[in-house]
Amino acid sequence: MSSRTLTAAEFLRLVLADELRIGETCRVVGEISLRGQTLEHPLILHGFQFEGPVDLSDTSIPGELDISDCWFARTLTMTQVRVDGSVRLRRVSVMGLGGAVDMGGPPIFEAEGLSVSGNLLIEQVKSAGTLDIRDARVTGYALLRNVSASYLTASGLDVVADLTARDIRPERGATLEGARIGGDLFLEGWAIGSPGGKAQPADLRANGIAVTRHSQMLALDIDGRLSLSSGCFER
């Protein structure tokens, strides 16, 4: 497997020309911004190490967005990204180096308002700070599995089909407030709170959540409180 170092300008040129080669591992130095771009091809990033912040905000992507086996030293911003296909985020680490990573700081993995015309898969993902998928819209199903973060915010998440979230570990808490699930909701193996319980109690807030079909919550280890007030569970 080949490996090389790219400048931000070289990386952007390859992305826009659809010349990135799958299977090539690359270190990318500098700040990456595709903000507001309309790509003409799917965006597939496998095996990249990004030394600077990466901003995909307001980008339109046909086909799919696949980010796998990537490491982000600073931040990954995907606010208001529109994908005409599925989104896959697998084996991704976002470290937030050089900035605030606590709940009071800005999210370091931000996908607020993400629009997915397909399925959303977030698997084996680690965020050293807040992971933000507020108000994301998914026309298929959503699967979150083996995700760790300082805080997970998914308030207003809108999933047309099922939402499955297994082995989720947010140290400072999580929120699903106002989420809308058109199919089944399945939560299993959540561990909310810091190891050893040394920090403030961490809550899971799901006030106002609406689930059209069945709901299951199994093996939830919550250091603080579980809030479900005003929730709507149809079956």
Short mmCIF file of N, CA, C and O in Angstrom, two decimals, residues 74-202:
data_model
loop_
_atom_site.label_atom_id
_atom_site.label_comp_id
_atom_site.label_asym_id
_atom_site.label_seq_id
_atom_site.Cartn_x
_atom_site.Cartn_y
_atom_site.Cartn_z
N ARG A 74 -7.61 17.77 13.97
CA ARG A 74 -8.31 18.95 14.49
C ARG A 74 -9.81 18.71 14.51
O ARG A 74 -10.35 18.16 15.46
N THR A 75 -10.53 19.15 13.49
CA THR A 75 -11.99 19.06 13.46
C THR A 75 -12.47 18.54 12.12
O THR A 75 -11.79 18.66 11.10
N LEU A 76 -13.69 17.98 12.14
CA LEU A 76 -14.39 17.57 10.92
C LEU A 76 -15.77 18.22 10.95
O LEU A 76 -16.57 17.94 11.84
N THR A 77 -16.02 19.10 9.99
CA THR A 77 -17.28 19.85 9.94
C THR A 77 -18.04 19.45 8.68
O THR A 77 -17.54 19.58 7.57
N MET A 78 -19.28 18.96 8.88
CA MET A 78 -20.13 18.51 7.78
C MET A 78 -21.51 19.16 7.87
O MET A 78 -22.51 18.58 7.49
N THR A 79 -21.57 20.39 8.35
CA THR A 79 -22.84 21.08 8.55
C THR A 79 -23.55 21.29 7.22
O THR A 79 -22.95 21.77 6.24
N GLN A 80 -24.84 20.91 7.17
CA GLN A 80 -25.69 21.15 6.00
C GLN A 80 -25.17 20.48 4.73
O GLN A 80 -25.46 20.92 3.62
N VAL A 81 -24.41 19.41 4.88
CA VAL A 81 -23.99 18.64 3.70
C VAL A 81 -25.19 17.89 3.13
O VAL A 81 -26.00 17.33 3.88
N ARG A 82 -25.30 17.87 1.81
CA ARG A 82 -26.39 17.18 1.12
C ARG A 82 -25.81 16.03 0.30
O ARG A 82 -25.00 16.26 -0.60
N VAL A 83 -26.25 14.80 0.62
CA VAL A 83 -25.71 13.61 -0.04
C VAL A 83 -26.86 12.87 -0.72
O VAL A 83 -27.82 12.46 -0.07
N ASP A 84 -26.75 12.70 -2.03
CA ASP A 84 -27.77 11.98 -2.79
C ASP A 84 -27.44 10.49 -2.81
O ASP A 84 -27.28 9.86 -3.87
N GLY A 85 -27.33 9.92 -1.66
CA GLY A 85 -26.98 8.52 -1.49
C GLY A 85 -26.72 8.28 -0.02
O GLY A 85 -27.12 9.07 0.84
N SER A 86 -26.04 7.20 0.31
CA SER A 86 -25.78 6.86 1.70
C SER A 86 -24.51 7.52 2.22
O SER A 86 -23.63 7.90 1.45
N VAL A 87 -24.42 7.64 3.54
CA VAL A 87 -23.23 8.17 4.21
C VAL A 87 -22.67 7.07 5.10
O VAL A 87 -23.39 6.49 5.91
N ARG A 88 -21.37 6.81 4.93
CA ARG A 88 -20.68 5.80 5.75
C ARG A 88 -19.47 6.45 6.42
O ARG A 88 -18.58 6.95 5.73
N LEU A 89 -19.47 6.42 7.73
CA LEU A 89 -18.35 6.91 8.53
C LEU A 89 -17.89 5.74 9.38
O LEU A 89 -18.56 5.37 10.35
N ARG A 90 -16.74 5.16 9.04
CA ARG A 90 -16.30 3.93 9.70
C ARG A 90 -14.83 4.04 10.08
O ARG A 90 -14.00 4.45 9.28
N ARG A 91 -14.55 3.66 11.34
CA ARG A 91 -13.17 3.67 11.85
C ARG A 91 -12.54 5.06 11.65
O ARG A 91 -11.50 5.21 11.01
N VAL A 92 -13.22 6.04 12.23
CA VAL A 92 -12.82 7.44 12.12
C VAL A 92 -12.52 7.99 13.51
O VAL A 92 -13.29 7.75 14.46
N SER A 93 -11.42 8.74 13.64
CA SER A 93 -11.08 9.42 14.89
C SER A 93 -10.94 10.90 14.63
O SER A 93 -10.28 11.31 13.66
N VAL A 94 -11.59 11.71 15.48
CA VAL A 94 -11.51 13.17 15.39
C VAL A 94 -10.98 13.65 16.74
O VAL A 94 -11.66 13.51 17.77
N MET A 95 -9.78 14.24 16.75
CA MET A 95 -9.06 14.45 18.00
C MET A 95 -9.22 15.84 18.61
O MET A 95 -9.00 16.03 19.79
N GLY A 96 -9.53 16.85 17.80
CA GLY A 96 -9.72 18.19 18.34
C GLY A 96 -8.47 18.81 18.93
O GLY A 96 -8.55 19.64 19.84
N LEU A 97 -7.31 18.45 18.44
CA LEU A 97 -6.06 18.97 18.98
C LEU A 97 -5.97 20.47 18.75
O LEU A 97 -6.34 20.98 17.70
N GLY A 98 -5.50 21.16 19.75
CA GLY A 98 -5.32 22.60 19.63
C GLY A 98 -6.57 23.43 19.91
O GLY A 98 -6.57 24.64 19.72
N GLY A 99 -7.65 22.79 20.37
CA GLY A 99 -8.88 23.53 20.65
C GLY A 99 -9.63 22.92 21.81
O GLY A 99 -9.24 21.90 22.37
N ALA A 100 -10.77 23.56 22.18
CA ALA A 100 -11.59 23.06 23.29
C ALA A 100 -12.30 21.79 22.87
O ALA A 100 -12.85 21.70 21.78
N VAL A 101 -12.30 20.79 23.74
CA VAL A 101 -12.98 19.54 23.43
C VAL A 101 -14.03 19.20 24.48
O VAL A 101 -14.60 18.12 24.46
N ASP A 102 -14.32 20.09 25.41
CA ASP A 102 -15.32 19.78 26.42
C ASP A 102 -16.71 20.17 25.92
O ASP A 102 -16.88 20.75 24.84
N MET A 103 -17.73 19.83 26.72
CA MET A 103 -19.11 20.04 26.30
C MET A 103 -19.42 21.51 26.07
O MET A 103 -20.26 21.86 25.26
N GLY A 104 -18.71 22.39 26.77
CA GLY A 104 -18.98 23.80 26.61
C GLY A 104 -18.36 24.42 25.37
O GLY A 104 -18.70 25.54 24.99
N GLY A 105 -17.45 23.71 24.73
CA GLY A 105 -16.80 24.23 23.53
C GLY A 105 -17.55 23.85 22.28
O GLY A 105 -18.54 23.11 22.32
N PRO A 106 -17.10 24.31 21.13
CA PRO A 106 -17.76 23.97 19.87
C PRO A 106 -17.54 22.49 19.53
O PRO A 106 -16.53 21.90 19.92
N PRO A 107 -18.49 21.87 18.83
CA PRO A 107 -18.30 20.47 18.44
C PRO A 107 -17.06 20.33 17.56
O PRO A 107 -16.76 21.20 16.74
N ILE A 108 -16.34 19.23 17.75
CA ILE A 108 -15.20 18.99 16.86
C ILE A 108 -15.57 18.03 15.74
O ILE A 108 -14.84 17.91 14.76
N PHE A 109 -16.70 17.34 15.88
CA PHE A 109 -17.23 16.50 14.80
C PHE A 109 -18.67 16.95 14.61
O PHE A 109 -19.57 16.54 15.32
N GLU A 110 -18.88 17.83 13.65
CA GLU A 110 -20.17 18.51 13.52
C GLU A 110 -20.82 18.16 12.19
O GLU A 110 -20.25 18.37 11.12
N ALA A 111 -22.04 17.61 12.29
CA ALA A 111 -22.81 17.28 11.09
C ALA A 111 -24.26 17.76 11.24
O ALA A 111 -25.20 17.10 10.81
N GLU A 112 -24.42 18.91 11.87
CA GLU A 112 -25.75 19.48 12.06
C GLU A 112 -26.42 19.73 10.71
O GLU A 112 -25.82 20.29 9.80
N GLY A 113 -27.68 19.29 10.58
CA GLY A 113 -28.42 19.53 9.34
C GLY A 113 -27.98 18.68 8.17
O GLY A 113 -28.36 18.96 7.03
N LEU A 114 -27.22 17.63 8.42
CA LEU A 114 -26.82 16.71 7.35
C LEU A 114 -28.06 16.12 6.70
O LEU A 114 -28.99 15.69 7.37
N SER A 115 -28.08 16.10 5.36
CA SER A 115 -29.21 15.55 4.62
C SER A 115 -28.74 14.34 3.81
O SER A 115 -27.86 14.47 2.96
N VAL A 116 -29.34 13.17 4.11
CA VAL A 116 -28.89 11.91 3.52
C VAL A 116 -30.05 11.26 2.76
O VAL A 116 -31.05 10.88 3.38
N SER A 117 -29.91 11.13 1.45
CA SER A 117 -30.94 10.45 0.64
C SER A 117 -30.56 8.98 0.53
O SER A 117 -30.26 8.46 -0.55
N GLY A 118 -30.56 8.32 1.65
CA GLY A 118 -30.14 6.92 1.74
C GLY A 118 -29.99 6.57 3.20
O GLY A 118 -30.74 7.06 4.05
N ASN A 119 -29.01 5.75 3.53
CA ASN A 119 -28.79 5.31 4.90
C ASN A 119 -27.60 6.04 5.52
O ASN A 119 -26.69 6.49 4.82
N LEU A 120 -27.60 6.13 6.85
CA LEU A 120 -26.51 6.75 7.59
C LEU A 120 -25.89 5.69 8.49
O LEU A 120 -26.56 5.12 9.35
N LEU A 121 -24.59 5.43 8.30
CA LEU A 121 -23.86 4.47 9.11
C LEU A 121 -22.69 5.16 9.78
O LEU A 121 -21.83 5.74 9.09
N ILE A 122 -22.66 5.13 11.11
CA ILE A 122 -21.55 5.69 11.88
C ILE A 122 -21.06 4.56 12.78
O ILE A 122 -21.70 4.19 13.76
N GLU A 123 -19.90 4.00 12.43
CA GLU A 123 -19.40 2.81 13.11
C GLU A 123 -17.94 2.97 13.49
O GLU A 123 -17.12 3.44 12.70
N GLN A 124 -17.61 2.57 14.72
CA GLN A 124 -16.24 2.63 15.24
C GLN A 124 -15.68 4.04 15.06
O GLN A 124 -14.61 4.24 14.48
N VAL A 125 -16.42 5.00 15.58
CA VAL A 125 -16.05 6.41 15.47
C VAL A 125 -15.72 6.94 16.86
O VAL A 125 -16.45 6.68 17.83
N LYS A 126 -14.64 7.70 16.94
CA LYS A 126 -14.23 8.31 18.20
C LYS A 126 -14.08 9.81 18.01
O LYS A 126 -13.36 10.27 17.12
N SER A 127 -14.77 10.58 18.85
CA SER A 127 -14.63 12.03 18.88
C SER A 127 -14.16 12.44 20.26
O SER A 127 -14.81 12.13 21.26
N ALA A 128 -13.02 13.14 20.32
CA ALA A 128 -12.49 13.58 21.61
C ALA A 128 -13.35 14.67 22.23
O ALA A 128 -13.25 14.95 23.42
N GLY A 129 -14.21 15.30 21.45
CA GLY A 129 -15.15 16.31 21.94
C GLY A 129 -16.57 15.92 21.59
O GLY A 129 -16.92 14.74 21.50
N THR A 130 -17.40 16.92 21.35
CA THR A 130 -18.81 16.68 21.02
C THR A 130 -18.96 16.16 19.61
O THR A 130 -18.35 16.66 18.67
N LEU A 131 -19.83 15.15 19.45
CA LEU A 131 -20.25 14.66 18.15
C LEU A 131 -21.67 15.17 17.93
O LEU A 131 -22.57 14.85 18.70
N ASP A 132 -21.86 15.97 16.88
CA ASP A 132 -23.11 16.71 16.69
C ASP A 132 -23.79 16.28 15.40
O ASP A 132 -23.28 16.53 14.30
N ILE A 133 -24.95 15.60 15.52
CA ILE A 133 -25.76 15.27 14.34
C ILE A 133 -27.18 15.85 14.52
O ILE A 133 -28.17 15.28 14.08
N ARG A 134 -27.26 17.00 15.15
CA ARG A 134 -28.55 17.66 15.34
C ARG A 134 -29.23 17.92 14.00
O ARG A 134 -28.59 18.33 13.03
N ASP A 135 -30.55 17.69 13.97
CA ASP A 135 -31.39 18.05 12.82
C ASP A 135 -30.95 17.39 11.53
O ASP A 135 -31.27 17.87 10.44
N ALA A 136 -30.21 16.28 11.64
CA ALA A 136 -29.89 15.52 10.43
C ALA A 136 -31.15 14.85 9.91
O ALA A 136 -32.04 14.46 10.68
N ARG A 137 -31.23 14.70 8.60
CA ARG A 137 -32.40 14.10 7.95
C ARG A 137 -31.92 12.89 7.14
O ARG A 137 -31.05 13.02 6.28
N VAL A 138 -32.49 11.71 7.45
CA VAL A 138 -32.08 10.46 6.80
C VAL A 138 -33.31 9.80 6.21
O VAL A 138 -34.25 9.48 6.93
N THR A 139 -33.31 9.59 4.89
CA THR A 139 -34.50 9.02 4.25
C THR A 139 -34.54 7.50 4.35
O THR A 139 -35.58 6.89 4.07
N GLY A 140 -33.44 6.87 4.75
CA GLY A 140 -33.41 5.43 4.97
C GLY A 140 -33.32 5.13 6.46
O GLY A 140 -34.02 5.73 7.26
N TYR A 141 -32.43 4.20 6.82
CA TYR A 141 -32.23 3.89 8.24
C TYR A 141 -30.92 4.52 8.73
O TYR A 141 -30.05 4.90 7.94
N ALA A 142 -30.78 4.59 10.05
CA ALA A 142 -29.56 5.10 10.67
C ALA A 142 -29.02 4.04 11.63
O ALA A 142 -29.77 3.49 12.43
N LEU A 143 -27.72 3.78 11.52
CA LEU A 143 -27.05 2.82 12.40
C LEU A 143 -25.84 3.49 13.03
O LEU A 143 -24.94 3.96 12.32
N LEU A 144 -25.82 3.56 14.36
CA LEU A 144 -24.67 4.02 15.12
C LEU A 144 -24.19 2.85 15.95
O LEU A 144 -24.96 2.25 16.71
N ARG A 145 -22.90 2.53 15.81
CA ARG A 145 -22.37 1.37 16.53
C ARG A 145 -20.93 1.62 16.95
O ARG A 145 -20.11 2.06 16.14
N ASN A 146 -20.65 1.37 18.21
CA ASN A 146 -19.30 1.53 18.75
C ASN A 146 -18.81 2.96 18.54
O ASN A 146 -17.83 3.20 17.84
N VAL A 147 -19.53 3.89 19.16
CA VAL A 147 -19.23 5.32 19.03
C VAL A 147 -18.88 5.87 20.41
O VAL A 147 -19.60 5.65 21.38
N SER A 148 -17.77 6.59 20.50
CA SER A 148 -17.39 7.24 21.76
C SER A 148 -17.18 8.72 21.49
O SER A 148 -16.69 9.13 20.44
N ALA A 149 -17.59 9.54 22.47
CA ALA A 149 -17.49 10.99 22.33
C ALA A 149 -17.54 11.61 23.71
O ALA A 149 -17.95 10.97 24.70
N SER A 150 -17.14 12.86 23.80
CA SER A 150 -17.33 13.60 25.05
C SER A 150 -18.82 13.82 25.29
O SER A 150 -19.31 13.63 26.40
N TYR A 151 -19.54 14.19 24.24
CA TYR A 151 -20.97 14.42 24.32
C TYR A 151 -21.58 14.09 22.96
O TYR A 151 -20.95 14.35 21.91
N LEU A 152 -22.76 13.49 22.95
CA LEU A 152 -23.46 13.17 21.71
C LEU A 152 -24.75 13.95 21.66
O LEU A 152 -25.61 13.80 22.55
N THR A 153 -24.90 14.79 20.64
CA THR A 153 -26.16 15.51 20.48
C THR A 153 -26.81 15.11 19.16
O THR A 153 -26.23 15.28 18.08
N ALA A 154 -28.02 14.56 19.28
CA ALA A 154 -28.80 14.14 18.11
C ALA A 154 -30.22 14.69 18.22
O ALA A 154 -31.17 14.08 17.73
N SER A 155 -30.37 15.82 18.87
CA SER A 155 -31.69 16.42 19.00
C SER A 155 -32.22 16.81 17.62
O SER A 155 -31.49 17.29 16.77
N GLY A 156 -33.50 16.55 17.41
CA GLY A 156 -34.11 16.88 16.13
C GLY A 156 -33.74 15.95 15.00
O GLY A 156 -34.13 16.19 13.85
N LEU A 157 -33.02 14.88 15.28
CA LEU A 157 -32.69 13.90 14.25
C LEU A 157 -33.97 13.32 13.65
O LEU A 157 -34.88 12.94 14.37
N ASP A 158 -34.02 13.25 12.32
CA ASP A 158 -35.22 12.78 11.62
C ASP A 158 -34.83 11.59 10.75
O ASP A 158 -34.12 11.75 9.75
N VAL A 159 -35.28 10.39 11.15
CA VAL A 159 -34.95 9.16 10.42
C VAL A 159 -36.25 8.55 9.91
O VAL A 159 -37.14 8.24 10.71
N VAL A 160 -36.36 8.36 8.61
CA VAL A 160 -37.60 7.84 8.02
C VAL A 160 -37.83 6.39 8.42
O VAL A 160 -38.96 5.98 8.68
N ALA A 161 -36.78 5.58 8.47
CA ALA A 161 -36.90 4.17 8.82
C ALA A 161 -36.41 3.95 10.26
O ALA A 161 -36.73 4.73 11.14
N ASP A 162 -35.62 2.92 10.51
CA ASP A 162 -35.21 2.55 11.87
C ASP A 162 -33.97 3.32 12.31
O ASP A 162 -33.10 3.67 11.50
N LEU A 163 -33.87 3.53 13.63
CA LEU A 163 -32.65 4.02 14.26
C LEU A 163 -32.16 2.95 15.22
O LEU A 163 -32.86 2.59 16.18
N THR A 164 -30.96 2.44 14.96
CA THR A 164 -30.31 1.47 15.83
C THR A 164 -29.02 2.08 16.35
O THR A 164 -28.20 2.55 15.56
N ALA A 165 -28.83 2.09 17.66
CA ALA A 165 -27.63 2.65 18.26
C ALA A 165 -27.12 1.69 19.32
O ALA A 165 -27.75 1.52 20.37
N ARG A 166 -26.00 1.04 19.04
CA ARG A 166 -25.41 0.04 19.93
C ARG A 166 -24.03 0.49 20.40
O ARG A 166 -23.26 1.04 19.61
N ASP A 167 -23.72 0.20 21.65
CA ASP A 167 -22.38 0.43 22.19
C ASP A 167 -21.96 1.88 22.00
O ASP A 167 -20.95 2.19 21.36
N ILE A 168 -22.73 2.78 22.59
CA ILE A 168 -22.50 4.22 22.51
C ILE A 168 -21.94 4.68 23.86
O ILE A 168 -22.52 4.38 24.91
N ARG A 169 -20.83 5.45 23.83
CA ARG A 169 -20.15 5.83 25.07
C ARG A 169 -19.87 7.34 25.10
O ARG A 169 -18.73 7.77 24.84
N PRO A 170 -20.87 8.14 25.41
CA PRO A 170 -20.64 9.59 25.59
C PRO A 170 -20.36 9.90 27.07
O PRO A 170 -21.21 9.69 27.93
N GLU A 171 -19.19 10.43 27.35
CA GLU A 171 -18.78 10.60 28.74
C GLU A 171 -19.60 11.65 29.48
O GLU A 171 -19.86 11.51 30.67
N ARG A 172 -20.00 12.72 28.80
CA ARG A 172 -20.69 13.80 29.50
C ARG A 172 -22.20 13.83 29.23
O ARG A 172 -22.87 14.77 29.61
N GLY A 173 -22.71 12.83 28.53
CA GLY A 173 -24.14 12.76 28.31
C GLY A 173 -24.50 12.74 26.84
O GLY A 173 -23.65 12.83 25.95
N ALA A 174 -25.82 12.63 26.60
CA ALA A 174 -26.32 12.57 25.23
C ALA A 174 -27.75 13.09 25.20
O ALA A 174 -28.47 13.06 26.20
N THR A 175 -28.15 13.57 24.02
CA THR A 175 -29.53 14.02 23.85
C THR A 175 -30.10 13.53 22.53
O THR A 175 -29.44 13.58 21.49
N LEU A 176 -31.33 13.03 22.62
CA LEU A 176 -32.14 12.67 21.45
C LEU A 176 -33.44 13.48 21.48
O LEU A 176 -34.44 13.08 20.87
N GLU A 177 -33.43 14.60 22.14
CA GLU A 177 -34.65 15.38 22.32
C GLU A 177 -35.23 15.81 20.98
O GLU A 177 -34.53 16.31 20.10
N GLY A 178 -36.53 15.57 20.82
CA GLY A 178 -37.21 15.98 19.61
C GLY A 178 -36.90 15.16 18.38
O GLY A 178 -37.30 15.52 17.27
N ALA A 179 -36.21 14.04 18.55
CA ALA A 179 -35.92 13.17 17.40
C ALA A 179 -37.20 12.53 16.89
O ALA A 179 -38.13 12.26 17.65
N ARG A 180 -37.23 12.26 15.60
CA ARG A 180 -38.39 11.63 14.96
C ARG A 180 -37.92 10.38 14.23
O ARG A 180 -37.12 10.47 13.30
N ILE A 181 -38.47 9.23 14.65
CA ILE A 181 -38.07 7.94 14.10
C ILE A 181 -39.28 7.32 13.42
O ILE A 181 -40.28 7.00 14.07
N GLY A 182 -39.21 7.13 12.11
CA GLY A 182 -40.35 6.61 11.36
C GLY A 182 -40.52 5.12 11.46
O GLY A 182 -41.59 4.58 11.13
N GLY A 183 -39.49 4.40 11.90
CA GLY A 183 -39.57 2.95 12.08
C GLY A 183 -39.38 2.57 13.52
O GLY A 183 -40.00 3.14 14.42
N ASP A 184 -38.50 1.61 13.78
CA ASP A 184 -38.21 1.14 15.13
C ASP A 184 -37.05 1.92 15.74
O ASP A 184 -36.14 2.36 15.03
N LEU A 185 -37.05 2.02 17.06
CA LEU A 185 -35.94 2.58 17.81
C LEU A 185 -35.35 1.47 18.67
O LEU A 185 -36.04 0.83 19.45
N PHE A 186 -34.03 1.26 18.51
CA PHE A 186 -33.36 0.21 19.27
C PHE A 186 -32.07 0.76 19.84
O PHE A 186 -31.14 1.11 19.10
N LEU A 187 -32.02 0.89 21.17
CA LEU A 187 -30.82 1.35 21.87
C LEU A 187 -30.31 0.21 22.74
O LEU A 187 -31.07 -0.37 23.52
N GLU A 188 -29.02 -0.10 22.62
CA GLU A 188 -28.45 -1.21 23.40
C GLU A 188 -27.00 -0.92 23.75
O GLU A 188 -26.23 -0.43 22.92
N GLY A 189 -26.63 -1.24 24.98
CA GLY A 189 -25.24 -1.19 25.37
C GLY A 189 -24.67 0.21 25.50
O GLY A 189 -23.47 0.41 25.28
N TRP A 190 -25.49 1.18 25.90
CA TRP A 190 -24.99 2.54 26.11
C TRP A 190 -24.31 2.63 27.47
O TRP A 190 -24.80 2.09 28.46
N ALA A 191 -23.18 3.32 27.52
CA ALA A 191 -22.48 3.60 28.77
C ALA A 191 -22.26 5.10 28.83
O ALA A 191 -21.39 5.64 28.15
N ILE A 192 -23.08 5.79 29.62
CA ILE A 192 -23.05 7.25 29.68
C ILE A 192 -22.45 7.68 31.01
O ILE A 192 -22.98 7.39 32.08
N GLY A 193 -21.34 8.39 30.93
CA GLY A 193 -20.64 8.83 32.12
C GLY A 193 -19.15 8.56 31.97
O GLY A 193 -18.72 7.78 31.13
N SER A 194 -18.36 9.23 32.79
CA SER A 194 -16.91 9.07 32.72
C SER A 194 -16.50 7.80 33.44
O SER A 194 -17.16 7.37 34.39
N PRO A 195 -15.41 7.18 33.02
CA PRO A 195 -14.92 5.98 33.72
C PRO A 195 -14.65 6.29 35.19
O PRO A 195 -14.00 7.27 35.53
N GLY A 196 -15.20 5.47 36.07
CA GLY A 196 -15.00 5.68 37.49
C GLY A 196 -15.94 6.69 38.11
O GLY A 196 -15.91 6.92 39.32
N GLY A 197 -16.80 7.33 37.27
CA GLY A 197 -17.77 8.29 37.79
C GLY A 197 -17.16 9.51 38.45
O GLY A 197 -17.72 10.06 39.40
N LYS A 198 -16.02 9.97 37.95
CA LYS A 198 -15.31 11.08 38.59
C LYS A 198 -15.86 12.44 38.20
O LYS A 198 -15.61 13.44 38.88
N ALA A 199 -16.60 12.53 37.10
CA ALA A 199 -17.13 13.81 36.63
C ALA A 199 -18.56 13.99 37.12
O ALA A 199 -19.10 13.18 37.87
N GLN A 200 -19.21 15.08 36.69
CA GLN A 200 -20.61 15.31 37.02
C GLN A 200 -21.48 14.20 36.41
O GLN A 200 -21.15 13.65 35.36
N PRO A 201 -22.60 13.86 37.04
CA PRO A 201 -23.50 12.86 36.47
C PRO A 201 -23.90 13.21 35.04
O PRO A 201 -24.16 14.38 34.73
N ALA A 202 -23.91 12.21 34.19
CA ALA A 202 -24.20 12.42 32.77
C ALA A 202 -25.57 11.84 32.44
O ALA A 202 -25.87 10.70 32.81
#
